[in-house]
Every structure is written in C-alpha cells, then in structure tokens.
mmCIF file of C-alpha atoms in Angstrom:
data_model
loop_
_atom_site.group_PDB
_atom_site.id
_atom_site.type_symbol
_atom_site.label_atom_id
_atom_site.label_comp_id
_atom_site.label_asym_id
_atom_site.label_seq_id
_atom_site.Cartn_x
_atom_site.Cartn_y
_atom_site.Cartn_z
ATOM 1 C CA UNK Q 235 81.555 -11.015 -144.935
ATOM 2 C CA UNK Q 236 81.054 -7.144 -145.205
ATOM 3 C CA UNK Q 237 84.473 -4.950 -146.001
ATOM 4 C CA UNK Q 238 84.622 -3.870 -142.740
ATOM 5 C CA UNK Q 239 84.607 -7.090 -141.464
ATOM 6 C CA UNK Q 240 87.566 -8.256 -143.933
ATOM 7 C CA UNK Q 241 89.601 -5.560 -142.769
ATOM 8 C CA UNK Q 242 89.125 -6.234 -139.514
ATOM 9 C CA UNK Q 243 89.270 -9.918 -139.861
ATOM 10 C CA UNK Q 244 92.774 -9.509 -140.940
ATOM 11 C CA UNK Q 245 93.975 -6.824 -139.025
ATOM 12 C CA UNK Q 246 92.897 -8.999 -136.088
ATOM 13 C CA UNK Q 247 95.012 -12.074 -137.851
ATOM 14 C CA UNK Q 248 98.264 -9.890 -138.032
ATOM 15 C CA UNK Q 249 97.821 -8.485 -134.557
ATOM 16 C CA UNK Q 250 96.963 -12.410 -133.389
ATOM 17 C CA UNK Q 251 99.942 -14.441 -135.744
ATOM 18 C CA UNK Q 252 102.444 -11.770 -136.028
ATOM 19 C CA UNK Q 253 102.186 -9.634 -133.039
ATOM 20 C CA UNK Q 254 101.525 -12.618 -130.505
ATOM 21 C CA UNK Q 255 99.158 -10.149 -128.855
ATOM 22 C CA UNK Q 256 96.013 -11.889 -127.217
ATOM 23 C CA UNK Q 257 92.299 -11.670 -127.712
ATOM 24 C CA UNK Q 258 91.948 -9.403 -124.931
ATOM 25 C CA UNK Q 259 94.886 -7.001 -126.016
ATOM 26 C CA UNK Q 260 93.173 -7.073 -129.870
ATOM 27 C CA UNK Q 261 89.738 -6.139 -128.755
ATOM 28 C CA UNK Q 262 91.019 -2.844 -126.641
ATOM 29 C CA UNK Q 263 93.295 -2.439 -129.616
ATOM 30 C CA UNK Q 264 90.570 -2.835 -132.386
ATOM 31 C CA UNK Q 265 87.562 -1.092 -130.059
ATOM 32 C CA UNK Q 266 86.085 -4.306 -130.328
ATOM 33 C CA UNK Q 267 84.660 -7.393 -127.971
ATOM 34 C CA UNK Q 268 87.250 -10.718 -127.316
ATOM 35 C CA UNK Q 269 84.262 -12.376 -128.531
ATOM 36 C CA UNK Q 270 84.657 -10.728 -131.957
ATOM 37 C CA UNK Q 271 87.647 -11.143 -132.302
ATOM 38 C CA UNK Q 272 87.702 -14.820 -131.736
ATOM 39 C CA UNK Q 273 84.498 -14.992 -134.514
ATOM 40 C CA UNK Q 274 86.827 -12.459 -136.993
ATOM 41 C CA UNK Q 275 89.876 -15.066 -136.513
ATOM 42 C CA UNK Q 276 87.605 -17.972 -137.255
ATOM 43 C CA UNK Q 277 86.722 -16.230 -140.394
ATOM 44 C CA UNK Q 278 89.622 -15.320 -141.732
ATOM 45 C CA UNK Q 279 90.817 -19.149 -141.151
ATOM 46 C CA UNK Q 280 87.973 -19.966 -143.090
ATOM 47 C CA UNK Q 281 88.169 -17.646 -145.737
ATOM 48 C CA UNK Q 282 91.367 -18.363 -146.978
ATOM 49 C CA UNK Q 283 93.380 -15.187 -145.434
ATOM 50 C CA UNK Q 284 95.237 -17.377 -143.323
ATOM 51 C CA UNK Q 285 97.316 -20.578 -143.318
ATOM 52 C CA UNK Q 286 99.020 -22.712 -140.254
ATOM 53 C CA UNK Q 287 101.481 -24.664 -141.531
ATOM 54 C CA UNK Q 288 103.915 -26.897 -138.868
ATOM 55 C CA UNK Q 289 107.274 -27.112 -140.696
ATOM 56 C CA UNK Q 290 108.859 -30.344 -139.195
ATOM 57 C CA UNK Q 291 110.201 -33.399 -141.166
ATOM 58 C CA UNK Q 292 107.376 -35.540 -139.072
ATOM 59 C CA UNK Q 293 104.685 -32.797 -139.752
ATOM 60 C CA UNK Q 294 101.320 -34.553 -141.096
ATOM 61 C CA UNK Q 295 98.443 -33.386 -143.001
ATOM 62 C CA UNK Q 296 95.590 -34.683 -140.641
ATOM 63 C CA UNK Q 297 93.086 -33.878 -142.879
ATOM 64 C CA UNK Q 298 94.316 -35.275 -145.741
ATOM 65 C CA UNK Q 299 94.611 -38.709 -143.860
ATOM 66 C CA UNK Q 300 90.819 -37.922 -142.688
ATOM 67 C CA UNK Q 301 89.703 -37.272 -146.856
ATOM 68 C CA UNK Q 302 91.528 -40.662 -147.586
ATOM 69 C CA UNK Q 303 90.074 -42.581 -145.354
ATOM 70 C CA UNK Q 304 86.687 -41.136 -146.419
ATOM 71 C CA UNK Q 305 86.420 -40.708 -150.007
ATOM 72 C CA UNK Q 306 89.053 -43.460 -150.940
ATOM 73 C CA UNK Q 307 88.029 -46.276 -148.805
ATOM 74 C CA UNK Q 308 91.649 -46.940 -147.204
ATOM 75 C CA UNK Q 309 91.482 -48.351 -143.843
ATOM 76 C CA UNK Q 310 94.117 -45.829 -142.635
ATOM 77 C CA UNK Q 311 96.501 -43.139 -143.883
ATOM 78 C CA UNK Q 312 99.365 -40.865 -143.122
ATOM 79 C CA UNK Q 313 100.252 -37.901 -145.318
ATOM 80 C CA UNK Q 314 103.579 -36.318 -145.028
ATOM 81 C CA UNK Q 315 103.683 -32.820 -145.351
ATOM 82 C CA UNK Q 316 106.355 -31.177 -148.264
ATOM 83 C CA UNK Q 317 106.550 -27.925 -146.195
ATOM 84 C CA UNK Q 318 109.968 -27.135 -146.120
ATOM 85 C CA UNK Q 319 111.432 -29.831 -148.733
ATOM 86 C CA UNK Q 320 113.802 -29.055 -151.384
ATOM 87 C CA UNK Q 321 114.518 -32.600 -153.320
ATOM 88 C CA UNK Q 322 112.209 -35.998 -154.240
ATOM 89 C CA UNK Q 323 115.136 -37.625 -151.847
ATOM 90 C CA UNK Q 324 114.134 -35.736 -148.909
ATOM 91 C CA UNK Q 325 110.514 -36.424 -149.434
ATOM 92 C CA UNK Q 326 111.204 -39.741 -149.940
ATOM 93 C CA UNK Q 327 113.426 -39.958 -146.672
ATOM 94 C CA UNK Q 328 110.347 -37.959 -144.745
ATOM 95 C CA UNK Q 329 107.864 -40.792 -146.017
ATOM 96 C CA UNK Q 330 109.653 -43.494 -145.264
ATOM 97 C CA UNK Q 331 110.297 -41.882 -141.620
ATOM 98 C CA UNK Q 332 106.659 -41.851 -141.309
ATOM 99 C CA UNK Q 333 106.301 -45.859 -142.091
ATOM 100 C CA UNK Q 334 108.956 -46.714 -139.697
ATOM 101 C CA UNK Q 335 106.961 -44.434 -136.952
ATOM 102 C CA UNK Q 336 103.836 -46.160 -138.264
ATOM 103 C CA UNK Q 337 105.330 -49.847 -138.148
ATOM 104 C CA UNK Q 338 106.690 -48.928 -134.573
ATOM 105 C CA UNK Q 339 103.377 -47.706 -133.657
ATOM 106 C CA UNK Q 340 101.089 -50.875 -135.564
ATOM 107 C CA UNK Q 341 98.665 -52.763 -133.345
ATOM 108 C CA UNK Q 342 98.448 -55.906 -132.985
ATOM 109 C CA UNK Q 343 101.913 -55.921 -133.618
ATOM 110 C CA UNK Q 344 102.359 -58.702 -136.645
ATOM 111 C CA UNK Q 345 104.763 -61.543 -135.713
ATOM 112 C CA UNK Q 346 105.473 -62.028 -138.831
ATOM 113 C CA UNK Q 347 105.726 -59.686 -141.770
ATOM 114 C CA UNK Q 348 105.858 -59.667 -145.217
ATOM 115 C CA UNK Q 349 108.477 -57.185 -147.172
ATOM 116 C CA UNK Q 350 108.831 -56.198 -150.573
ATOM 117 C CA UNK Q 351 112.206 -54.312 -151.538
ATOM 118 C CA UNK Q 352 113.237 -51.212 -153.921
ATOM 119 C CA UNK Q 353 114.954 -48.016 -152.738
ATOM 120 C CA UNK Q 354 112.296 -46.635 -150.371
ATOM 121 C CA UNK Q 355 111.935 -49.785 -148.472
ATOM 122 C CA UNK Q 356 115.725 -49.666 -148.168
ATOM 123 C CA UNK Q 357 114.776 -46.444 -146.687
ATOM 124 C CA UNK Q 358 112.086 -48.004 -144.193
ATOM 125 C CA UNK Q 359 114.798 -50.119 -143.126
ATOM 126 C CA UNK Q 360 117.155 -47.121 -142.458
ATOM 127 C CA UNK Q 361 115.021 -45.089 -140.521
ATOM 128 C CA UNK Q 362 113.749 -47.636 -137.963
ATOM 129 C CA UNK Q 363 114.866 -47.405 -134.535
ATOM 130 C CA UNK Q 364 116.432 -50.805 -132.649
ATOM 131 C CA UNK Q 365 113.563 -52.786 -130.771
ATOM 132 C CA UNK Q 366 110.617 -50.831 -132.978
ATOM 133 C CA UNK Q 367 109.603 -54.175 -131.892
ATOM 134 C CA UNK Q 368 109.823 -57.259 -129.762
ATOM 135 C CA UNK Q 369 109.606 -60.279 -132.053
ATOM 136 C CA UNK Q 370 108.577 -59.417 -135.594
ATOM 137 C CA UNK Q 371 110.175 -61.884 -138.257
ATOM 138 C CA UNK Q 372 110.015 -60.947 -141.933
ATOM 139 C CA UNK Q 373 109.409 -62.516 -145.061
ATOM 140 C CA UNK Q 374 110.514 -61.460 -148.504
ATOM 141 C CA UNK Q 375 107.736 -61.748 -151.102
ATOM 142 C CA UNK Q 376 109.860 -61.430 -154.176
ATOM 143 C CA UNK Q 377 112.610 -62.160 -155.644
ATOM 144 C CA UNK Q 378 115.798 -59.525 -155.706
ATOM 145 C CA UNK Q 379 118.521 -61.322 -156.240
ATOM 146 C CA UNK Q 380 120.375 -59.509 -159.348
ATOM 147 C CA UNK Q 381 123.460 -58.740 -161.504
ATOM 148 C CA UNK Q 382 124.290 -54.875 -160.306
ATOM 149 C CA UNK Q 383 122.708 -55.275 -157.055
ATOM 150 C CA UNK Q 384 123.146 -58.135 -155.192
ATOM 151 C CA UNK Q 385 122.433 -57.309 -151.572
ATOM 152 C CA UNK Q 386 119.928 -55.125 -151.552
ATOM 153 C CA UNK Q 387 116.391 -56.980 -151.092
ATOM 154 C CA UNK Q 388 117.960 -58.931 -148.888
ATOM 155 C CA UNK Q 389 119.519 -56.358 -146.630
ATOM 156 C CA UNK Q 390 116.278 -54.637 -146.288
ATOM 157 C CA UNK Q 391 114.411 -57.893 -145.268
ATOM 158 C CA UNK Q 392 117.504 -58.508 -142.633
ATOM 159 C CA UNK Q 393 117.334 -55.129 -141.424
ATOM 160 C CA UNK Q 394 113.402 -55.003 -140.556
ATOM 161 C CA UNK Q 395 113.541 -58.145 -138.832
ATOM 162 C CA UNK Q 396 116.909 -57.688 -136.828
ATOM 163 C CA UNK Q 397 116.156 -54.281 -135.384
ATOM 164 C CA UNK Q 398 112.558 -56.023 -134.558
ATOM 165 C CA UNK Q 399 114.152 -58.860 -132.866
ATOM 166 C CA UNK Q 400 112.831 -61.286 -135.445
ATOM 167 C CA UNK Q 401 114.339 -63.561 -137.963
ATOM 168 C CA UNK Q 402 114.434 -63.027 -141.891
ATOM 169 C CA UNK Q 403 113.749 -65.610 -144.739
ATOM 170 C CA UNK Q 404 114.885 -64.521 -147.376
ATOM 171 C CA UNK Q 405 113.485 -65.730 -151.121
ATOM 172 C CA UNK Q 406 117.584 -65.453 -152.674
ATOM 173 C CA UNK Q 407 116.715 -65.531 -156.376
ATOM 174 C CA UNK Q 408 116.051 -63.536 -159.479
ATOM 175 C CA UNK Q 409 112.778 -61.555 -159.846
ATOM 176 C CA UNK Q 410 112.187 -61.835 -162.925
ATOM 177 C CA UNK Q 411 113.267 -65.109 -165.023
ATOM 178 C CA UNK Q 412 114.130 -66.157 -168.782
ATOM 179 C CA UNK Q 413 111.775 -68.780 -168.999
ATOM 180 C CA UNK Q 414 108.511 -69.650 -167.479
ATOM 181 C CA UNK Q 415 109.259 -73.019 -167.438
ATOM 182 C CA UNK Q 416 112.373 -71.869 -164.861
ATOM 183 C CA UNK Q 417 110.287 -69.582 -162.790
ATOM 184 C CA UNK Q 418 107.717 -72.705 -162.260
ATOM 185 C CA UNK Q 419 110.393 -74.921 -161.769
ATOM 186 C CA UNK Q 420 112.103 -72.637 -159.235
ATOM 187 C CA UNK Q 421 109.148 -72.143 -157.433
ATOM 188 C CA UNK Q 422 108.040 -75.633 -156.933
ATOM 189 C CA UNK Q 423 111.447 -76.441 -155.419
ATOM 190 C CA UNK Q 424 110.914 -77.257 -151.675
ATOM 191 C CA UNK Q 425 112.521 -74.561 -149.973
ATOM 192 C CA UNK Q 426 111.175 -71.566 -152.272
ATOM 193 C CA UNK Q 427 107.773 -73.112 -151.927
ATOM 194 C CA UNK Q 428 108.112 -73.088 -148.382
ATOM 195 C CA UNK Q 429 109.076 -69.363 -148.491
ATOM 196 C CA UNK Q 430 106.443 -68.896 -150.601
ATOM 197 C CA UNK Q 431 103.783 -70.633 -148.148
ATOM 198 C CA UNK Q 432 105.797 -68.488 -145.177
ATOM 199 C CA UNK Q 433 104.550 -65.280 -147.495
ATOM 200 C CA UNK Q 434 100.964 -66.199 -147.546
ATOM 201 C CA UNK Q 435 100.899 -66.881 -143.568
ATOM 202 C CA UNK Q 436 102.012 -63.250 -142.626
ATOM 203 C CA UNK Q 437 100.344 -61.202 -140.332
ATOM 204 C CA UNK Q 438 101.055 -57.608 -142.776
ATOM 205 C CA UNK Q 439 102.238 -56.928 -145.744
ATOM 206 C CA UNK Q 440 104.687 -53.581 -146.423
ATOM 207 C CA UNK Q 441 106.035 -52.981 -150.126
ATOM 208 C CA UNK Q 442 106.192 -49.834 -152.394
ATOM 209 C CA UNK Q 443 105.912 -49.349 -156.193
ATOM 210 C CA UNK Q 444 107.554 -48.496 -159.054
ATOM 211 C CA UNK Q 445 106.990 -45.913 -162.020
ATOM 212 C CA UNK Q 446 106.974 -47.078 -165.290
ATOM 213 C CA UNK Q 447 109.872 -45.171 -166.289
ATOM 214 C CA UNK Q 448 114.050 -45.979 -166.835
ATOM 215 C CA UNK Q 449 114.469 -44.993 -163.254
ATOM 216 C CA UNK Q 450 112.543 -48.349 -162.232
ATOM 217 C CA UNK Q 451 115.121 -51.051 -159.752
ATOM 218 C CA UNK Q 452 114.173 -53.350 -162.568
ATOM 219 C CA UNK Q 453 116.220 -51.378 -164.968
ATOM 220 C CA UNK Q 454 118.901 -50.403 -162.036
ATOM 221 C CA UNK Q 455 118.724 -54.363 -161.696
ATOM 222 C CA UNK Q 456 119.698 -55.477 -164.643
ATOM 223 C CA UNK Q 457 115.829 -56.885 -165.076
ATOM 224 C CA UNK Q 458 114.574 -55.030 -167.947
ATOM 225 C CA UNK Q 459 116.003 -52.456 -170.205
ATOM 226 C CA UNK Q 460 114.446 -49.251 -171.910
ATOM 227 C CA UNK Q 461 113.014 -50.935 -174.929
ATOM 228 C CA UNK Q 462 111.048 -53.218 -172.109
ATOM 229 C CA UNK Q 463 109.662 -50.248 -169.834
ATOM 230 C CA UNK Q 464 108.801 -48.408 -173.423
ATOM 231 C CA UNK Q 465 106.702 -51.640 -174.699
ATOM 232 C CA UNK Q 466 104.852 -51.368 -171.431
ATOM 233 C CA UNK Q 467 104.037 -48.106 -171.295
ATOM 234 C CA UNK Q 468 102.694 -48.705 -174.595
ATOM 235 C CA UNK Q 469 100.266 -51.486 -173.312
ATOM 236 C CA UNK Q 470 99.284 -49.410 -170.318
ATOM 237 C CA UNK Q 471 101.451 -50.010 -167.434
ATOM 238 C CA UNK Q 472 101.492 -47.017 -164.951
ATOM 239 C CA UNK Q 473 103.771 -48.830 -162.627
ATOM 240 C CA UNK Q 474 105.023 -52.265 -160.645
ATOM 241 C CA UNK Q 475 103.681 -53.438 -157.420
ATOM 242 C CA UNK Q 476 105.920 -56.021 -155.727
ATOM 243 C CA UNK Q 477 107.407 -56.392 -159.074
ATOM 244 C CA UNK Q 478 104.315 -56.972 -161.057
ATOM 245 C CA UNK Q 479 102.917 -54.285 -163.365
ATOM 246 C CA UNK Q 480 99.875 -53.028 -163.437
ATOM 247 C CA UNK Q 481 97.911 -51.136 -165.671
ATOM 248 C CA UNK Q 482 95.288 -48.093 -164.361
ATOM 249 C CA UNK Q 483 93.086 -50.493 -163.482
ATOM 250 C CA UNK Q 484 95.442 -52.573 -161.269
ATOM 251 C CA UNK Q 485 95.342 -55.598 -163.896
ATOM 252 C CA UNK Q 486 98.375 -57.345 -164.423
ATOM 253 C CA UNK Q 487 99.624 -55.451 -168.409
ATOM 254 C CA UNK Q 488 101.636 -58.405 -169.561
ATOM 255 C CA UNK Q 489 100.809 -61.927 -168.743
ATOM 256 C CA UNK Q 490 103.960 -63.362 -170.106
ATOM 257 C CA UNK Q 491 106.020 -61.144 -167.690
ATOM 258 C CA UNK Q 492 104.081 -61.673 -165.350
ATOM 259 C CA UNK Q 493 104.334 -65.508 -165.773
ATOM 260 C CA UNK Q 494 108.194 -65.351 -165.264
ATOM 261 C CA UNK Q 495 107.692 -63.047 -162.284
ATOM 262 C CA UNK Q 496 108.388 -64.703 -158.619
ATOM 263 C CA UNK Q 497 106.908 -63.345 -155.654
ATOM 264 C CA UNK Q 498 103.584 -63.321 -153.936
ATOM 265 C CA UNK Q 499 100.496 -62.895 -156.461
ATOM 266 C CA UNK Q 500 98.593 -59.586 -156.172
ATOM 267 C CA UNK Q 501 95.343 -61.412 -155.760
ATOM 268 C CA UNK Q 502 96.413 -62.341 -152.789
ATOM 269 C CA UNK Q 503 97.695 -59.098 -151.946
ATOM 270 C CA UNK Q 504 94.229 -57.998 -152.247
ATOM 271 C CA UNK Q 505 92.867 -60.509 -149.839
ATOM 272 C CA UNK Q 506 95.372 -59.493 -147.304
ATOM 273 C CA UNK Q 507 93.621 -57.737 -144.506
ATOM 274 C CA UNK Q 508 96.727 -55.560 -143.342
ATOM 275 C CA UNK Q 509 98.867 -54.454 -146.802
ATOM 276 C CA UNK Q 510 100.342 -51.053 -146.155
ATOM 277 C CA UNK Q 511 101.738 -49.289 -149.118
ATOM 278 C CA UNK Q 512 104.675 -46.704 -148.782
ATOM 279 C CA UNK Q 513 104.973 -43.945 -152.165
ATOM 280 C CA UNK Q 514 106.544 -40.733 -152.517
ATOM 281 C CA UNK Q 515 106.660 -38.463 -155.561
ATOM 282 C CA UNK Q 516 105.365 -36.973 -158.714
ATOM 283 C CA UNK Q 517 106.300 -40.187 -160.654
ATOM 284 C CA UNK Q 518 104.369 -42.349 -158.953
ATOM 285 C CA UNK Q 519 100.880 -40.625 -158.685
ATOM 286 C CA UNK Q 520 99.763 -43.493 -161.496
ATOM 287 C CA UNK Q 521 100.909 -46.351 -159.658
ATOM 288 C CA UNK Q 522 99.595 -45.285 -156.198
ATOM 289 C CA UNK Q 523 96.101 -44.195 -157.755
ATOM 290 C CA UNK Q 524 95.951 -47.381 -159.549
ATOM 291 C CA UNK Q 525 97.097 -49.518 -155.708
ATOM 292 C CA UNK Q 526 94.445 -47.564 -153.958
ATOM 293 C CA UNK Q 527 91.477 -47.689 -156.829
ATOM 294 C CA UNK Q 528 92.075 -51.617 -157.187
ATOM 295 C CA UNK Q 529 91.973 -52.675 -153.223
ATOM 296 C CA UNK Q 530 95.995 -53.533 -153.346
ATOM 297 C CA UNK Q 531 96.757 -51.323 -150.537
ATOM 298 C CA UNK Q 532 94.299 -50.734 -147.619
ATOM 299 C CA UNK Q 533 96.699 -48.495 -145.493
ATOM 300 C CA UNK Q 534 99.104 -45.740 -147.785
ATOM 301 C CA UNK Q 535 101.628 -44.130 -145.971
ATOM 302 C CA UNK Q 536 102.275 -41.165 -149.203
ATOM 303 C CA UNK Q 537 103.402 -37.238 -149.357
ATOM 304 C CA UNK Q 538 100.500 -34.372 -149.295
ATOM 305 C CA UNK Q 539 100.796 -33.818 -153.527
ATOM 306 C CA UNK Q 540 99.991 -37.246 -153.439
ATOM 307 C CA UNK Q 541 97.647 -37.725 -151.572
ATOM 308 C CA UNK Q 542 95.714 -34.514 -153.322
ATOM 309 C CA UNK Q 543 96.133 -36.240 -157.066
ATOM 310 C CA UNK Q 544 94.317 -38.971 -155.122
ATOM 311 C CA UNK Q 545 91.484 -36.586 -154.296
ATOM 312 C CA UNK Q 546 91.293 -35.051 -157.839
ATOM 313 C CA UNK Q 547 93.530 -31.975 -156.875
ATOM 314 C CA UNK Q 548 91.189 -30.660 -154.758
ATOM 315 C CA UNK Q 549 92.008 -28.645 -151.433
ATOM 316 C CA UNK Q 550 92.863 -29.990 -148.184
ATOM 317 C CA UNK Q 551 90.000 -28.954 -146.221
ATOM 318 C CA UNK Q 552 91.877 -27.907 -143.276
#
C-alpha cells in the first residue's frame, strides 16, 4: 500500500467507524468510488489500522476457537474474550458462563455426566440456568470430602444435576489419603466401587485444573501444605487435573501421591471421547498446555490470553 492509499485507507476508517457515515457518503466525501472505499476499509482491517472488538461478558474470540481446533487438535473450543475485565474473578466468572452456555447447548445431550470440583466448577454450577437440561444425572469423579471445606464438591455435583433434572452420586470421601493401603481399601468397598464403575459409564466428562502453587483447593483443603506443592514443583508438576498432578508432559509427577489419590484415572480420561476442560488465568497456562498437549481434554472452554500461550503468543488472526 502506497501513502496515499494509507491516508486514505484511514481517513475512510474514521469517516466509516467514527462518523457512521456510509460508503456512498465517503466516496462523494473522499472524491472517490464506493467501490474504493469498500477495498480501502478492507485494507486497513488487514493492515492492522483497525480493530473490532464486541465488549460483552459472552463476547467470543471466533478465531481463536477456529486456530484451536486447527493447530491444537481439540475437537472444539470456546475462547472468552478479556475485553473489558478488570480482575482473574471476573474472568473466571465469564469462563465459567461460557461452559454453562456450552453444557446447555451440548449435543447429544449426556444422560449422565461426570464432574470434577474446585472453585471454577463451583462457578459452572452457579451460572447454569434451571432445566439447562431434561434428565442429566452427574457423577463425581473424585474425592472432596475435607477438613475446611466440607460441602463443596458435593454441592457442585448436586447443583449440575438438580438444575438438569438429574440425580447426583456423590463419591463422599477424602481426595487424597494417608495410606495407600486405605485408599485401596476404600476403593474396593462396594459402594465406592460402584461409584467408581458409575464414573467410567458417563456419557462426558467436565473438570478444571489446578496450578501448582499455595492457592491450589488442595492446600485450601487441608490436602497438602506449602512444603508439598514446593517438592512438586521441584519434580516438575505444572498443575492437578481431577486431583492428579501432572508434569509438562501430562505424566503423573509423583507416583506415591498419586497412589493415595481417589478418583477416576487420567488414562481413562484420555480414552473418554467427550472430556471438556474449563481454565481461566495466567496461573494456569502450564496446566492447560500440558491437558491439551497430552489428549486429557478434547474440548477447552479457556480465556483469549490463554488460548494465545496455547498458540505460542502469536496473533489472533482475525
């Protein structure tokens, strides 16, 4: 593009965006054809000179979702747009909106569905509407009971399934044990294996994850403790994924742990055909890279920073 056509490419942007005048009214205004100044708009979209941006808590990056689906692999995606927001609790309330419009919206609709916990779950739960559905029971697939927080896996699990007209099983015991020899003894008791067995029949799969950092629910839980999350770290761990952690890679960072860990096994997370993933924020670009890169989550329902770590920083393309 010449200088003169720069000039006029954003002259006939302002006159267009700012002055609301039409084609028509820019082309006797400019001394130039409609026809121009439809081809000078196009190129100053595609230069850079301008940018649309819809500023609406349900806003969505469409082309983001398109990149994902692309370059990543992921069977589907919705990116939230940060446009407007002024705290990580806002985003997270925005993404979580956007699952429970995506759960409303899911087809076939599961009958049964399998539900992780953690604060933006809890969020999920808030945000969606009585009757998103007519007949969806849930399952837990970890443990949650705990100390300081007693109700709160299971209130998201009741939630979800009550406002779906659906029943909730619940899996009412610690996530993380003592002893291994507890955990396996726990597990193979009739009614958690039946639970258990309930988890590995369900139709989808929703959870979140965790950073690897002292804000984790297993800390708020009473779980783990600083010195735990630091020894982690230290042997990789860039987050938890329905309680287990994972390294970069996806691989379970601490067998041990993980062997006192009760829930549904990430293996067969992977196998899962619908296992939809919900993130938001800076702190857990690891965790959701590492989700996406290791086939743990085939839909991700994130925010657009995200989503563009995920993409190697690059621009949107849109």
């Amino acid at each position: 593009m010449d200088a003169v056509d720069e000039l006029l490419s954003i002259r006939a942007a302002e006159l267009y965006y700012e002055e609301n005048l039409t084609q028509d009214e820019i082309g006797r205004a400019l001394r130039i054809t409609r026809w121009k100044v439809g081809r000078l708009l196009t190129q100053a979209r595609d230069e850079g000179f301008i940018r649309i941006e819809i500023r609406h808590s349900r806003a969505r990056r469409v082309a983001l979702e398109r990149r994902l689906r692309h370059e990543r692999g992921l069977l589907d995606a919705v990116v939230v747009s940060r446009a407007g927001v002024e705290s990580e609790d806002e985003l997270q309330r925005r993404v979580a909106q956007a699952a429970a419009d995506y759960l409303t919206d899911l087809r076939p609709v599961p009958r049964l569905l399998g539900v992780s916990w953690g604060r933006t779950l809890s969020q999920v739960a808030a945000q969606l509407r009585e009757g998103w559905s007519a007949g969806t029971s849930v399952v837990q697939l970890n443990g949650g009971a705990s100390v300081n927080d007693r109700g709160a896996a299971a209130a998201t699990a009741v939630g979800i399934a009550h406002k779906g007209g659906g029943q909730a099983t619940l899996l009412p015991i610690p996530a993380i044990l003592e002893r291994r020899e507890t955990k396996e003894a726990i597990e193979a008791d009739r009614v958690v294996a039946s639970v258990l067995r309930q988890a590995a029949d369900a139709d989808a799969y929703l959870f979140s994850a965790g950073a690897a950092d002292a804000r984790s629910v297993h800390v708020a839980s009473g779980y783990l403790d600083d010195a735990d999350i630091a020894r982690l770290t230290r042997r990789g761990a860039v987050g938890d994924v329905v309680g287990r952690y994972v390294d970069a890679d996806g691989d379970i960072v601490d067998p041990d742990l993980d062997a006192r860990t009760v829930g549904y096994p990430l293996d067969a997370l992977r196998g899962a055909p619908v296992t939809i993933a919900v993130t938001a924020g800076t702190a857990k670009h690891a965790v959701t890279r590492a989700m996406v890169a290791s086939g743990l989550c085939k839909i991700l329902i994130t925010d657009e920073s995200t989503a563009l770590h995920l993409l190697g920083g690059g621009p949107d393309g849109e």
